[in-house]
Amino acid sequence: MWFSTSKAGAAAAVVALATGAQMALAETGLLSAQDSDPTVMGWMQGFPPPDERLITQPDANYFSFPKLRWSVCHLREFLPTEEISRGTGAPIALSYPSPARFADLARQIDALTFRPTNATEDMTWDQSLYANYTDGMLIMHKGQVVYERYFGCLREDGKHAIMSMTKSITGLLAEILVAEGVLDDSLTVKDIIPEIGQSAFATATVREVMDMTTGVQYSEDYSDPEADIWVYSRAASPLPKPADYDGPDGYWEYLQQVGPEGAHGEAFHYKTINSDMLGWVISRVTGKAVTELASERLWRPMGAEMDAYQTVDGKGVPFAGGGVTAGLRDLARLGQLMLNEGALNGKRVFPAAVAQTIAGGGDQSKFSGFPSIANGSYTSQWWVFHNDHGAYAARGVHGQTIYVDPTADMVLVRLASHPRAQNGFIDPTSLPAYQAVAEFLMAQN
Amino acid sequence: MWFSTSKAGAAAAVVALATGAQMALAETGLLSAQDSDPTVMGWMQGFPPPDERLITQPDANYFSFPKLRWSVCHLREFLPTEEISRGTGAPIALSYPSPARFADLARQIDALTFRPTNATEDMTWDQSLYANYTDGMLIMHKGQVVYERYFGCLREDGKHAIMSMTKSITGLLAEILVAEGVLDDSLTVKDIIPEIGQSAFATATVREVMDMTTGVQYSEDYSDPEADIWVYSRAASPLPKPADYDGPDGYWEYLQQVGPEGAHGEAFHYKTINSDMLGWVISRVTGKAVTELASERLWRPMGAEMDAYQTVDGKGVPFAGGGVTAGLRDLARLGQLMLNEGALNGKRVFPAAVAQTIAGGGDQSKFSGFPSIANGSYTSQWWVFHNDHGAYAARGVHGQTIYVDPTADMVLVRLASHPRAQNGFIDPTSLPAYQAVAEFLMAQN
């Protein structure tokens, strides 16, 4: 394939943001979180940095560990992006306990112990943050920030790629449109986008796309150069296509030629192309890019303190399946808005039914393939645990999450750059930690 | 040259931001401002837009008129960029008169007449905005916003490429470092950056670089495929280089191989590479990218309401000669900070000497080549008019300006997308208009 050298980096990384692809074998094995800290590694230090510390866009490894740990905070420096504007006014401040109380909570939470699901010994909360290559952790309880900590490349005023958590923003926007009657989730894609043509998506309902129960062909066998993931990567790359390129150009052209695999509506299959299909549906019914809609419906009304941004393909279409980069506190604002069922300081940002529908979850009988979320479901591009706390989450590869625990009145946001791009490696030391901190907080006055 | 098809667009546009290059002949002749309004043209409307309304990054014409009129507000969607952060707090609000007074001033200013220097009949202020393809105009008088208006692609919460006004930000940062004793402008470049090697820049002083009185070879003959502008474009392009490319990679490698042309210190030559040289000097003495420094020293303390951003080369080096995109009101904040000689609400953002040095101007005897600024000078990357109002300005191709008039206590910011990438075409209908509005404001109570 033409796509084997420098162009592979940018293009494949675009997709890796969402799908869990790793672009190359780790160069240094599994360095610890401390040893792979971008500052320790010296990435991009100096003016100019020495060659061996440069991370450049043509470098096919820029989104592989350990460079990944720097690049997750710097995606816009590699790729074209579109802004998700917070607007121009003052942010809505987050609430904090007194500094003394905040520090006391930090000490207590750091010392919490829990048993990882893959271990025979307990681990402390503090240890888990390093085990999971955490870059940012923020916990809200009863609407107050009770824990906040930055590592690696992330700073309070920085931003971090959220990978597949992007899908949950796309799904939330769709759910808002459904609740408001703008989008009928019982329509088929072809009803809304006639030019989807003979694509397997044509006959899927919007709800099936939202819940990823479509029967569409999308292979992620990275060893097969003709696998769909590579065709998708080439289509999605914002770099100029080679002169002899005759494949689809952009996310939406890719979607027009997707083949069938199984029947719609029968089972959950986690395939990123559903999120991009949903992005197109959203833009068609609203006449707005998902970036603009995320700004209008979420970032502005929730009083975000920073703009977010989203990578785009060569035609300016935002990557609805994985392209967003955002700030830790703004993601906490988003999670709190979900926990509050759309209400913020007495105003309504979106109908309560939106968060209720998502929290209620999807069809568990159709869900499988994610052992760490046994008995779970996936609906409106959110993961629902169906546990005794009624928790649900946005999740991204490399360990990103917005974890909403309604029972504990807790929202937890984690940004991370775990070397392994699958939450299956990360859940054993994070999901029980979240449960432990939730129980701790519930026991507080 | 390898650089003739799709790659030309992004790479050459990067340089065009600063140098005045137009990437292709105008496709539609000189459409009027009204007829070339991006909304009227329908650029990028629809999901997806029809092919003939698409503006894509591989399109070599994306930064030529009339597409330019859309692209000036959307550069980050084409190119990798780095943020100039405003921080995360509340902006410092700009002051406005009452709405009634504001509207009354608008009526009066719109009706002002002046005689363009290339005409035999008067023109109104309002007409001049269209004659100049204005996208945004904001005027501050005595610290209050007295006029503010948006056209074309620009909105209140949008941002616009400022092209060579970027140089003035770079120069301002350098002047701050000089005033603070961090940067000695009498040193040569080689004193600060030994690896500049045999480049003609090696023996130039920092002051000569700041004032663009270096004797360096840099040809902008667009018809010559070997002209320096093209070598520079190829080096600067953030896109992957072809496998057989053996030229300089990035702005700084380009600077290492610049040849001499004439002697240093003898005459002003407007060459963008000086600004990039200055950017490197700044980063070397501070250990910070110019984006980070612009954030720390300007965007954060001045209470900007939006982040700005700056395009970068393939190694992440910001384009110090032309890469910034920013909001109209934030540029007004910057201009007001210059007018106030570094003071803001009783606090000092930078030493008063910084603005005084710039306002004082450079050596007029070395200045030539810009008939519309006869008797002017260029110092610290700012244009000084040496007129009876003591006005000075940041200026960018296609008509951008921050125009500071200390006598009238006025700051005027204009963002524009004039089809012709030279202020020589734009000054006749803008500089006398600025003088007219200054005189009007001086006559107000």
mmCIF file of N, CA, C and O in Angstrom, chain B residues 140-144 336 339-340 389 404-411 438 441-442:
data_model
loop_
_atom_site.group_PDB
_atom_site.id
_atom_site.type_symbol
_atom_site.label_atom_id
_atom_site.label_comp_id
_atom_site.label_asym_id
_atom_site.label_seq_id
_atom_site.Cartn_x
_atom_site.Cartn_y
_atom_site.Cartn_z
ATOM 1 N N MET B 140 -11.068 51.917 19.515
ATOM 2 C CA MET B 140 -11.119 52.340 20.914
ATOM 3 C C MET B 140 -10.680 53.797 21.009
ATOM 4 O O MET B 140 -9.726 54.211 20.336
ATOM 5 N N HIS B 141 -11.387 54.558 21.828
ATOM 6 C CA HIS B 141 -11.029 55.951 22.061
ATOM 7 C C HIS B 141 -11.079 56.209 23.547
ATOM 8 O O HIS B 141 -12.074 55.874 24.204
ATOM 9 N N LYS B 142 -10.017 56.761 24.063
ATOM 10 C CA LYS B 142 -9.902 56.987 25.508
ATOM 11 C C LYS B 142 -10.249 55.723 26.298
ATOM 12 O O LYS B 142 -10.922 55.768 27.324
ATOM 13 N N GLY B 143 -9.840 54.598 25.762
ATOM 14 C CA GLY B 143 -10.004 53.332 26.482
ATOM 15 C C GLY B 143 -11.368 52.682 26.339
ATOM 16 O O GLY B 143 -11.592 51.614 26.897
ATOM 17 N N GLN B 144 -12.271 53.318 25.586
ATOM 18 C CA GLN B 144 -13.596 52.721 25.370
ATOM 19 C C GLN B 144 -13.749 52.275 23.924
ATOM 20 O O GLN B 144 -13.244 52.934 23.007
ATOM 21 N N GLN B 336 -4.419 48.594 22.893
ATOM 22 C CA GLN B 336 -4.627 49.497 24.016
ATOM 23 C C GLN B 336 -3.480 49.395 25.018
ATOM 24 O O GLN B 336 -3.058 50.402 25.612
ATOM 25 N N LEU B 339 -0.826 51.514 23.625
ATOM 26 C CA LEU B 339 -1.147 52.933 23.822
ATOM 27 C C LEU B 339 -0.920 53.333 25.277
ATOM 28 O O LEU B 339 -0.437 54.437 25.571
ATOM 29 N N ASN B 340 -1.261 52.440 26.186
ATOM 30 C CA ASN B 340 -1.093 52.711 27.624
ATOM 31 C C ASN B 340 0.330 52.436 28.102
ATOM 32 O O ASN B 340 0.578 52.414 29.311
ATOM 33 N N HIS B 389 0.512 62.745 14.380
ATOM 34 C CA HIS B 389 -0.162 62.083 15.500
ATOM 35 C C HIS B 389 0.741 61.065 16.201
ATOM 36 O O HIS B 389 0.314 60.431 17.155
ATOM 37 N N VAL B 404 -2.118 52.436 16.186
ATOM 38 C CA VAL B 404 -2.105 53.138 17.475
ATOM 39 C C VAL B 404 -1.841 54.619 17.224
ATOM 40 O O VAL B 404 -0.819 54.979 16.625
ATOM 41 N N ASP B 405 -2.774 55.464 17.653
ATOM 42 C CA ASP B 405 -2.649 56.912 17.464
ATOM 43 C C ASP B 405 -2.630 57.570 18.839
ATOM 44 O O ASP B 405 -3.672 57.869 19.422
ATOM 45 N N PRO B 406 -1.421 57.794 19.389
ATOM 46 C CA PRO B 406 -1.335 58.341 20.755
ATOM 47 C C PRO B 406 -1.948 59.724 20.879
ATOM 48 O O PRO B 406 -2.539 60.050 21.918
ATOM 49 N N THR B 407 -1.828 60.558 19.861
ATOM 50 C CA THR B 407 -2.351 61.918 19.947
ATOM 51 C C THR B 407 -3.869 61.911 20.079
ATOM 52 O O THR B 407 -4.442 62.652 20.867
ATOM 53 N N ALA B 408 -4.519 61.040 19.313
ATOM 54 C CA ALA B 408 -5.983 60.951 19.365
ATOM 55 C C ALA B 408 -6.454 60.022 20.480
ATOM 56 O O ALA B 408 -7.657 59.852 20.657
ATOM 57 N N ASP B 409 -5.529 59.425 21.216
ATOM 58 C CA ASP B 409 -5.885 58.426 22.246
ATOM 59 C C ASP B 409 -6.786 57.351 21.626
ATOM 60 O O ASP B 409 -7.809 56.966 22.170
ATOM 61 N N MET B 410 -6.359 56.885 20.463
ATOM 62 C CA MET B 410 -7.169 55.957 19.667
ATOM 63 C C MET B 410 -6.376 54.704 19.295
ATOM 64 O O MET B 410 -5.201 54.779 18.941
ATOM 65 N N VAL B 411 -7.047 53.581 19.384
ATOM 66 C CA VAL B 411 -6.514 52.327 18.850
ATOM 67 C C VAL B 411 -7.535 51.777 17.860
ATOM 68 O O VAL B 411 -8.727 51.689 18.180
ATOM 69 N N ALA B 438 -9.712 59.573 13.516
ATOM 70 C CA ALA B 438 -8.955 60.096 14.661
ATOM 71 C C ALA B 438 -9.325 61.553 14.925
ATOM 72 O O ALA B 438 -9.556 61.955 16.078
ATOM 73 N N LEU B 441 -12.779 61.796 16.435
ATOM 74 C CA LEU B 441 -12.824 61.410 17.852
ATOM 75 C C LEU B 441 -12.199 62.492 18.734
ATOM 76 O O LEU B 441 -12.682 62.766 19.843
ATOM 77 N N MET B 442 -11.146 63.127 18.234
ATOM 78 C CA MET B 442 -10.510 64.196 19.017
ATOM 79 C C MET B 442 -11.463 65.380 19.227
ATOM 80 O O MET B 442 -11.323 66.122 20.200
#
